[in-house]
XYZ file of C-alpha atoms in Angstrom:
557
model
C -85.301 27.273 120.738
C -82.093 28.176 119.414
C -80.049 25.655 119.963
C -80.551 21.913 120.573
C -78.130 19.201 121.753
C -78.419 15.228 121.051
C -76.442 12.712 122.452
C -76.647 8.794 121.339
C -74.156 6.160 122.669
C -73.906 2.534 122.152
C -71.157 0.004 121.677
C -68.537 0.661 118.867
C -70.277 -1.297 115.953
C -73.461 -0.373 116.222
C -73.217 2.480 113.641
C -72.832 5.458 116.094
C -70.814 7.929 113.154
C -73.625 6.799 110.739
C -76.817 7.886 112.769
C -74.823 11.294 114.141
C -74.916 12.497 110.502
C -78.376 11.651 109.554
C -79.285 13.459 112.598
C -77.249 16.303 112.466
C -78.392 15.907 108.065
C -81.930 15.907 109.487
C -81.680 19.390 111.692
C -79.787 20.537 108.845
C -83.223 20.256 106.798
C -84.663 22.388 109.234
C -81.996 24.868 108.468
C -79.932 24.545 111.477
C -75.937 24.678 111.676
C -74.299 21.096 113.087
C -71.002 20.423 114.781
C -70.606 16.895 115.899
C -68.584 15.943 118.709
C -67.163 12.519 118.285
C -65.599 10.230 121.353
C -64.526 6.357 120.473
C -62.304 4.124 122.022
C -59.733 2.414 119.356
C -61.803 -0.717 119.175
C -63.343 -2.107 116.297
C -66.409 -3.359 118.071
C -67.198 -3.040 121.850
C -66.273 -0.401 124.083
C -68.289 2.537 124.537
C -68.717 4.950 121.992
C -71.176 8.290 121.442
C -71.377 11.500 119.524
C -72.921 14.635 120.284
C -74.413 16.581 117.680
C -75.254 20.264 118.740
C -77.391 22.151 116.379
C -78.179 26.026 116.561
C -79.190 29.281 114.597
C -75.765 30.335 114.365
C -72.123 28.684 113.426
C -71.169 26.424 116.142
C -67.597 24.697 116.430
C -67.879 23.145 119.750
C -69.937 20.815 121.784
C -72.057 21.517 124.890
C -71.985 19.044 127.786
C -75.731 19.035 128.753
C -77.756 17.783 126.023
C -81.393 17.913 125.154
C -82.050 14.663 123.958
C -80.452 10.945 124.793
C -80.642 8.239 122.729
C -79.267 5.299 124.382
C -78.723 1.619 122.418
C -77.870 0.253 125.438
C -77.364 0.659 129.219
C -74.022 1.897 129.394
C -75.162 4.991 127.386
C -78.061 5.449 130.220
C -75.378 5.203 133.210
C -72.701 7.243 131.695
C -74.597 10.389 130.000
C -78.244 10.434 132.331
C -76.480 13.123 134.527
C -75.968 15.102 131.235
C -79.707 15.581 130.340
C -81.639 18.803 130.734
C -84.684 18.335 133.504
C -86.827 18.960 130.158
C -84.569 16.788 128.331
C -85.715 13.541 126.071
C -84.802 10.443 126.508
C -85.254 7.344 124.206
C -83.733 4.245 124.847
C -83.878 0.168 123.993
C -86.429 -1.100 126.491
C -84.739 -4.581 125.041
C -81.576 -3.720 127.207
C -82.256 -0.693 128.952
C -83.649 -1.164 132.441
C -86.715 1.069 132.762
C -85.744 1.826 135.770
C -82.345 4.329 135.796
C -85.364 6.538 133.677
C -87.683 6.602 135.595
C -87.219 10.112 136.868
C -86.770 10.977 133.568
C -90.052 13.190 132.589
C -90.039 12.949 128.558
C -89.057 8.852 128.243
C -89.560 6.705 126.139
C -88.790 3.214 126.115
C -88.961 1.473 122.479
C -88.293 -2.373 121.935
C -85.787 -1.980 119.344
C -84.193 -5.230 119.553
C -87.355 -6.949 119.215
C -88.572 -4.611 115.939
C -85.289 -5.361 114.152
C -85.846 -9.156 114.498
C -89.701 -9.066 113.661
C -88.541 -7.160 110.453
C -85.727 -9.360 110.047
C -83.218 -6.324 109.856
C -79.781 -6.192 110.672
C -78.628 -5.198 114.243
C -77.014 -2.445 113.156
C -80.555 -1.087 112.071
C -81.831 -0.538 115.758
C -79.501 3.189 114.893
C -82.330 3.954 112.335
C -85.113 2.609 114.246
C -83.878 5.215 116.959
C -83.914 8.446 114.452
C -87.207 7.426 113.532
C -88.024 7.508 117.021
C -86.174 10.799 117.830
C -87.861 12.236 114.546
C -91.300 11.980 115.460
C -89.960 13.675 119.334
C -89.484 16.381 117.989
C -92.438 16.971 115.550
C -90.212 16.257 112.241
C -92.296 15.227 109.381
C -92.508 11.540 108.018
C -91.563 13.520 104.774
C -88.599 14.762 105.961
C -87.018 11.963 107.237
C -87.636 9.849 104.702
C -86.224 12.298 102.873
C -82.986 12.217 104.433
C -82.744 8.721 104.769
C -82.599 8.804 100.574
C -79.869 10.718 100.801
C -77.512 8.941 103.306
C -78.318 5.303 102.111
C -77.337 3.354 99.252
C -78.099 0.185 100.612
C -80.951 -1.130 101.965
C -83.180 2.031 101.972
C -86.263 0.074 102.004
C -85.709 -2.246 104.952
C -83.816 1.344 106.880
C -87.233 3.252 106.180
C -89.457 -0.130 107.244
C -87.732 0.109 110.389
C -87.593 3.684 111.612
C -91.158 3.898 110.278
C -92.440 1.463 112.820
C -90.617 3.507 115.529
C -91.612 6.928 114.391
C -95.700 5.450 114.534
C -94.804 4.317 117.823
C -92.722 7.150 119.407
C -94.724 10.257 120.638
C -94.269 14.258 120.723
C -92.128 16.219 123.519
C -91.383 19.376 121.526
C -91.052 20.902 118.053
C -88.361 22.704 116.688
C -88.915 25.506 114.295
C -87.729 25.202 110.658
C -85.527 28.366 109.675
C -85.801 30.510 107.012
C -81.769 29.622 106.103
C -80.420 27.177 102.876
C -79.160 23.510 104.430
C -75.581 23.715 104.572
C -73.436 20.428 103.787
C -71.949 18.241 106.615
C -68.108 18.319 106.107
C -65.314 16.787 108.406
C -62.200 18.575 108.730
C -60.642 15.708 106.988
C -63.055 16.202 104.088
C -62.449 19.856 103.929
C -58.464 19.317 104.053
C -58.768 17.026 100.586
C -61.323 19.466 98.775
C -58.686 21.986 99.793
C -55.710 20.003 98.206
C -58.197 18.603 95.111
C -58.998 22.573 94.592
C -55.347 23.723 94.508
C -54.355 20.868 91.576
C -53.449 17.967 94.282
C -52.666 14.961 91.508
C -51.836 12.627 93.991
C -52.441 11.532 97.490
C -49.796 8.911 99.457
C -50.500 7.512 103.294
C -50.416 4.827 105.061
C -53.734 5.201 107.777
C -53.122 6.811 110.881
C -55.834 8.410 113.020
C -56.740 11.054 113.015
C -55.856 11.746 109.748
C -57.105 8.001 108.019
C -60.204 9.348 106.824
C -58.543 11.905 104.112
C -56.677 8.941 102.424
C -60.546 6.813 102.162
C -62.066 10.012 101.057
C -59.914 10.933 98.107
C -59.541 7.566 97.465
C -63.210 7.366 96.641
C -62.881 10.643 94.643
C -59.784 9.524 92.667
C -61.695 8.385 89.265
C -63.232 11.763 89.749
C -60.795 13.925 89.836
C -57.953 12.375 88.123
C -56.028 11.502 90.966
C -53.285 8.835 92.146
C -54.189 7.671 95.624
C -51.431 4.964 96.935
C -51.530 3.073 100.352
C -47.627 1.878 100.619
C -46.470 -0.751 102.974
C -44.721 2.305 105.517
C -44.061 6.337 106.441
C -40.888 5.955 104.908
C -42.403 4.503 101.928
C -44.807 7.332 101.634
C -42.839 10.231 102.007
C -40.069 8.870 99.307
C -42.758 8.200 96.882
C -44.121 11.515 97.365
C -40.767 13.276 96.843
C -40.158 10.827 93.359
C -44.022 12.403 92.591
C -42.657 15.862 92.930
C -39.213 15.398 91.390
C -41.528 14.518 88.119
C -43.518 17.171 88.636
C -46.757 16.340 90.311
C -48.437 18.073 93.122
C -48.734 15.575 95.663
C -49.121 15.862 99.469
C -49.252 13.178 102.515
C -50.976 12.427 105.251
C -50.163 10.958 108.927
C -50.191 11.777 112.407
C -47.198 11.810 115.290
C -46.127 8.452 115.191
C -46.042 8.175 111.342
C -44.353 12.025 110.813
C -41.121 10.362 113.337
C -40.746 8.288 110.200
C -41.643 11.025 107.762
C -38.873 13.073 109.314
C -35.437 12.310 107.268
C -37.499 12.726 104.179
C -38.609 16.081 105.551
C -35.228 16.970 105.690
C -34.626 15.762 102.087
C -37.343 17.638 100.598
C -35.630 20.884 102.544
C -32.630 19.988 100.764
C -33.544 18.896 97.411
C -36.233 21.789 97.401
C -38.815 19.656 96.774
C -41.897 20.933 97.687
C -44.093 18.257 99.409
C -47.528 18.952 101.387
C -47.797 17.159 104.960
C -51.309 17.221 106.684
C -50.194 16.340 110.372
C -53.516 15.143 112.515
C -52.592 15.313 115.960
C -53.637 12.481 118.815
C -52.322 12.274 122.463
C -49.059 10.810 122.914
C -46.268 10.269 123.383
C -45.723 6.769 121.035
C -49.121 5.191 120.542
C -50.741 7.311 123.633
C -54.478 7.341 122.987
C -54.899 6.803 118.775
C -58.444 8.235 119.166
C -58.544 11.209 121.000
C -57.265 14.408 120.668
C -54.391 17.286 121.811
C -51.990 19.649 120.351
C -49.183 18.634 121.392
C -46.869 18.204 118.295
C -46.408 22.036 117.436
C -43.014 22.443 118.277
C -42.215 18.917 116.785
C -43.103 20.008 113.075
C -41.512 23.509 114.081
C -38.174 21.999 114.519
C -38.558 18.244 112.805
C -35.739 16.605 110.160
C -31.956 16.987 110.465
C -30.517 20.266 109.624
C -31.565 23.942 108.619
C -34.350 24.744 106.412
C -37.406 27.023 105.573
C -40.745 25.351 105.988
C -44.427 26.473 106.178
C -46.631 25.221 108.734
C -50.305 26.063 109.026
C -52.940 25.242 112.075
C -56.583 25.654 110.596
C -59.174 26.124 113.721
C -62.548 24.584 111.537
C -64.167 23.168 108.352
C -63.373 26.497 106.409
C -59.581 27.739 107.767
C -58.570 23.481 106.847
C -60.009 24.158 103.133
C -58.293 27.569 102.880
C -54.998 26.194 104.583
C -54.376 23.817 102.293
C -54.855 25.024 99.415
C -52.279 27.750 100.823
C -49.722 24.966 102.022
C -49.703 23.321 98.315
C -49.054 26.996 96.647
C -46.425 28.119 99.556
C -44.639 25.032 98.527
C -44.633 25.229 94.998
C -44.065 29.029 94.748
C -40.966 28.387 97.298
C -40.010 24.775 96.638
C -40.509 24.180 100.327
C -42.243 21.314 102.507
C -45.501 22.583 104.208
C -46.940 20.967 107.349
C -51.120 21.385 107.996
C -51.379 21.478 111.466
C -54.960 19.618 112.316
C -56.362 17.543 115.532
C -58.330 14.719 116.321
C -61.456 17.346 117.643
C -60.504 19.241 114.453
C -59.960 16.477 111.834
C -62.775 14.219 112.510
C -65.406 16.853 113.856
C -68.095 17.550 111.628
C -69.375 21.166 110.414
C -72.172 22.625 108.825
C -69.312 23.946 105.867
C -69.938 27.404 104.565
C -67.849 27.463 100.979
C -69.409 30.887 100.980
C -67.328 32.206 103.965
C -63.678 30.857 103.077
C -61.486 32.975 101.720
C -60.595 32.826 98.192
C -56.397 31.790 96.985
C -55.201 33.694 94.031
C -53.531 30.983 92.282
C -50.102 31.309 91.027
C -47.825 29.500 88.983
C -44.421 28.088 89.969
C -41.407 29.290 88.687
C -40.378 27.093 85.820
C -37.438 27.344 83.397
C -37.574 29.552 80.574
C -35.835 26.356 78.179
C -32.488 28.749 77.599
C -29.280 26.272 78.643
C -27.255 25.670 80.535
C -30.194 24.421 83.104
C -29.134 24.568 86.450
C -31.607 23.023 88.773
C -30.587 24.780 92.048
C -29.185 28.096 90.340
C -28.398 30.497 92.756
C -31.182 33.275 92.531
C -31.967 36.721 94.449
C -35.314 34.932 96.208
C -33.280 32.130 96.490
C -36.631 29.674 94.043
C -34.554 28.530 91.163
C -36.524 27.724 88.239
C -38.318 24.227 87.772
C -37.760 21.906 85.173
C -38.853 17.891 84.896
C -37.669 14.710 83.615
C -38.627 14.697 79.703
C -36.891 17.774 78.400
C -35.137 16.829 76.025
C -30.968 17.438 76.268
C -31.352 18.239 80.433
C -30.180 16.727 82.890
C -32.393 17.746 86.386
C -30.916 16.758 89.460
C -32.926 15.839 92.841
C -29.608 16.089 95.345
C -29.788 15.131 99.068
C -26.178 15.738 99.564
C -25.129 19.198 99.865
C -24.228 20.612 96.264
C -23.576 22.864 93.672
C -26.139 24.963 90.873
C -26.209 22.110 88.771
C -26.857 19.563 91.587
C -23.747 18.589 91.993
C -22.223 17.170 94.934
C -19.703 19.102 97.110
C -17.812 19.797 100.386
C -16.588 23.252 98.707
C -17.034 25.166 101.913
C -18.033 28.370 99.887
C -20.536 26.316 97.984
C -21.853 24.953 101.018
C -22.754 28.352 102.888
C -23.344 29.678 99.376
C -26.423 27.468 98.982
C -27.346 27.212 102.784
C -27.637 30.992 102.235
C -30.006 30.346 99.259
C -32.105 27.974 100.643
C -32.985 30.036 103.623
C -33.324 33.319 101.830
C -36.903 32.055 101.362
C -38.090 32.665 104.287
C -37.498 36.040 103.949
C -39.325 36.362 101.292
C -42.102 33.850 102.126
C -42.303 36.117 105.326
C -42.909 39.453 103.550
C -45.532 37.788 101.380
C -47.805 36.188 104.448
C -47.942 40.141 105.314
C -50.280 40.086 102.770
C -52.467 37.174 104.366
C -54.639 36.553 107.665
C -52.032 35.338 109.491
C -53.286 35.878 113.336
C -56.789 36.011 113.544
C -58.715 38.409 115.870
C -62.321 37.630 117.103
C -64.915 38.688 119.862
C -64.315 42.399 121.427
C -61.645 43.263 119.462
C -60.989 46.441 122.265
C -61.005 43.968 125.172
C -57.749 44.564 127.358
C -58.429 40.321 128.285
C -57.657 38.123 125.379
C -57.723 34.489 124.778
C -54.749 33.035 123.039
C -56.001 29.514 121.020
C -54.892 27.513 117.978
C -56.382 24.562 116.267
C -60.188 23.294 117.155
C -59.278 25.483 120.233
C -61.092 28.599 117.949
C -64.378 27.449 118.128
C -64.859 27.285 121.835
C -62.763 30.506 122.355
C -64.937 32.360 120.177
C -67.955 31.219 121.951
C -66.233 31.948 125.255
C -65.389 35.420 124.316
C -68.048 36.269 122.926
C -70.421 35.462 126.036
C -67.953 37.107 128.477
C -67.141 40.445 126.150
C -63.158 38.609 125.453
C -60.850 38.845 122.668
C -59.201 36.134 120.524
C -56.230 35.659 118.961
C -55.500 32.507 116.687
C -52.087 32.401 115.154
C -52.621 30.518 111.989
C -49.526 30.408 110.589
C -46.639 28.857 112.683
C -43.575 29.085 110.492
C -42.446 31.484 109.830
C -44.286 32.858 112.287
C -45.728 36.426 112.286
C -44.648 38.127 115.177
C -45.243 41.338 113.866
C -49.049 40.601 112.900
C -49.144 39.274 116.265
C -47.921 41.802 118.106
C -50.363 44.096 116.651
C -53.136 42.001 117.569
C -51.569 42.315 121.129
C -52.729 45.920 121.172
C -53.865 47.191 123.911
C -54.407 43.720 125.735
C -52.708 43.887 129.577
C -53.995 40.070 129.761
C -53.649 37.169 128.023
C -55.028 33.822 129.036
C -53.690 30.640 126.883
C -55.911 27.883 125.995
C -54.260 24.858 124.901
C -54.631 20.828 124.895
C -51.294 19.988 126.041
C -49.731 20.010 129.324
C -46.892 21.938 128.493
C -48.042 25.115 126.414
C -46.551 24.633 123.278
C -47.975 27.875 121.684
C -47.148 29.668 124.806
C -43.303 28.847 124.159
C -43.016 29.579 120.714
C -44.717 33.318 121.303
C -41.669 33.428 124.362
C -39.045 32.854 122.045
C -40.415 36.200 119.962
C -40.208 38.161 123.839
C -44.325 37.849 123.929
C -45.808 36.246 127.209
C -48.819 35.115 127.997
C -50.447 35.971 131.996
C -52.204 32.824 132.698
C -52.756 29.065 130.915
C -55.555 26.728 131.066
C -54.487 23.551 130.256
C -56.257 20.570 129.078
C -54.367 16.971 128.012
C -56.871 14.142 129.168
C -57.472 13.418 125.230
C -60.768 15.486 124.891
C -60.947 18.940 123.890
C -63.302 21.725 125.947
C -66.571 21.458 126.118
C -68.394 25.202 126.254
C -69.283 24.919 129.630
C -66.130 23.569 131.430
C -63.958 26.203 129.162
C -66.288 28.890 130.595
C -65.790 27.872 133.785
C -61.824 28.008 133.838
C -61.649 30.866 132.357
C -64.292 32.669 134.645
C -62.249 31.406 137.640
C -58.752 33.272 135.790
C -60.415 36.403 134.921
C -62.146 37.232 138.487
């Protein structure tokens, strides 16, 4: 078997995220590569909630909708994702609230009294989760050994009663099938979130500023736990506005610092986006996208705020935006976005979404392309110092608060060299001309970098044209049906000329997006590209393989 899908659904609450990764942690033991598909309502507790893990041989980025295995806490799960299971599909459910019989034509069920085992072992509820692995374990012929093993890894607390529990179920569950262990090393589980911070903690992030909003919540709790580790500030102000000003007063002292938010939070963010383009203070922005527009649906996902971070904040300025597609691209972007704005003095946006952001990956560190690091551009101590001086790239030299004799300047009005303010109306286009210089230069220097990516049959006249989490089920796609893909990864500046090389000898091109506009699809317009047909998705979840194949079967004939 190659590749093997497991679904389990309950009520938010009953530990859901927690089981999906000992699962997915327990398949990795075997040597298999994980991507977990999450779906929750924005509920504390109630509602209905369930993840799919999808293991397989290979890399996977996507989720499948039929699934091999269903383990269901409680009837809802039954009623909702039944339809979903192979005809040799598993199921495994809470006899204590499932009724036996929406199973019963079910072949491989089994119905386990979890409610009553967690009260006979005076467990918490939130334990019939682990009484269900143990369970699912022992269905598919995993060792005692190895899940105890696992479970040693992923709990701190109560590991004994956790083990007493999913013991009893794995004596009492049976055998449907076995899946082979692989000769391959276990890869660790990493969210995008996760992989954006070890990104920004690997580039010399010093401190982290957000107030939570999902999707992108989870990067301010993670480096938050790794702050004593690494040396790092991690501040949760009282707004947006708050954050991005205290970010900005980071940088003006000369701290690498970067932000995090999503839509709502980044209309906040905006003004101080502006002031950063400005002041040339170069501030990192990871964006997580979530449906809108205002609150829309906090938990799921889209793309639909490209062009607002193209154009975002009052007035003219360079910026550097970047949409990772997975676990690797989001380490690898930003680290690039905290360089690009240091080396340029620029604000950088990473572009992620919810499917993106809170998906989980079997992480390769291996595979992700290395950044040359490179210092920023700091004065050489011979006065006068002029903070904005006028140079041929258009980066004046940096200098921070300490130096003794120097006065540095951090200027939102428009002003001179020195930082002083002016309505001169040579000064002004004089530095309006600096500041954008830039992106010339910022452009000629992504020439040197994967800027559109090209996968599947790279002589395929058809091509698939995807951004964001969109890469891992266009890869798939393309490479079952003999397709190209091209990912723009960098959005601003955007490189038309890389792109119009990977345009090459493709008469088709078929755009995949989670918007209902085609947001990518209008930026390429503005640069005379076109795309021939769109598929379109913006009901808040992203493509699963088999409905993607089936659009773009019915486009291509």
């Amino acid at each position: 078997m190659n590749e093997f899908s497991v679904l389990i659904g309950g009520k938010a609450g009953f530990g859901i995220d927690k089981a999906s990764l000992i699962i997915a942690s327990l398949l990795g033991q075997l040597g298999y590569r994980s991507y977990i598909y999450r779906d929750y309502p924005s509920l504390i507790r109630g509602g209905h909630t369930f993840s799919i893990i999808r293991a397989s041989t290979e890399k996977v980025a996507t989720y499948r909708d039929q699934i091999d295995a269903l383990l269901a806490l409680n009837q809802e799960t039954v009623d909702l994702h039944k339809a979903r299971l192979k005809g040799s599909g598993i199921i495994i459910y809470d006899s204590d609230s499932v009724n036996a019989g929406t199973v019963s034509g079910v072949k491989n069920a089994i119905g386990l009294p979890l409610t009553s085992i967690i009260k006979e072992e005076k467990a918490g509820e939130i334990m019939r989760n682990t009484c269900i692995i143990g369970a699912f374990a022992k269905s598919i012929s995993i060792e005692w050994n190895t899940l105890d093993a696992t479970f040693r890894k992923n709990f701190s607390k109560e590991l004994d009663q956790n083990l007493k529990v999913a013991r009893r179920a794995f004596d009492t569950s049976k055998e449907f099938t076995a899946l082979k262990k692989l000769a391959k090393e276990r890869l660790p589980l990493v969210t995008g979130n996760e992989a954006v911070a070890l990104g920004l903690v690997r580039a010399g992030l010093k401190s982290y500023i957000a107030y939570p909003m999902t999707p992108s919540s989870p990067i301010l709790h993670y480096l938050a736990n790794l702050a004593e580790e690494f040396d790092l500030k991690v501040v949760h102000p009282e707004s947006e506005i708050s954050v991005i000003m205290m970010a900005l007063g980071i940088v003006y002292c000369g701290h690498k610092v970067a932000v995090g938010t999503s839509g709502g939070g980044f209309c906040l963010m905006t003004e101080g986006l502006s002031f950063s383009g400005m002041a040339e203070l170069p501030v990192v922005i990871v964006m997580g996208q979530r449906p809108g527009p205002s609150t829309g649906l906090p938990t799921y996902s889209c793309q639909t705020e490209l062009q607002f971070v193209l154009s975002a904040g009052q007035g003219e300025f360079t910026r550097f935006v970047i949409a990772p597609g997975d676990a690797e691209e989001a380490y690898y972007a930003s680290q690039l976005a905290l360089q690009i704005s240091w080396k340029y003095q620029i604000p950088s946006i990473v572009l992620t979404d919810k499917a993106m952001a809170e998906g989980t990956y079997s992480f390769d560190i291996g595979s992700c392309d290395e950044i040359k690091e490179e210092a920023a551009a700091l004065w050489d101590g011979r006065p006068p110092y002029k903070r904005y001086s006028n140079t041929d790239s258009g980066v004046s030299p940096l200098a921070f608060p300490g130096k003794p004799g120097v006065v540095i300047k951090a200027n939102s009005y428009e002003h001179d060299e020195a930082g002083i303010s002016t309505e001169d109306p040579a000064v002004t286009v004089k530095m309006q001309d600096k500041r954008l210089r830039k992106e010339k230069y910022l452009a000629a220097e992504l020439e040197n970098y994967e800027s559109v990516k090209v996968h599947g049959n790279k002589n395929s006249a058809t091509a698939l044209l995807c951004w964001g989490s969109n890469k891992g089920v266009c890869v798939e796609i393309a490479n079952m049906l003999n397709l190209k893909v091209i990912q723009p990864v960098i959005m601003s500046p955007f490189p038309a000329g890389r792109f119009r090389k990977a345009l090459e000898g493709v008469n088709k091109v078929i755009a995949v997006e989670n918007n209902a506009m085609g947001q990518l699809t209008k930026v390429i317009n503005t640069y005379g590209f076109n795309v021939n047909a769109s598929i379109l998705k913006y009901d808040g979840r992203d493509f699963s393989l088999e409905e993607l194949e089936d659009r773009v079967r019915k486009v291509i004939g």
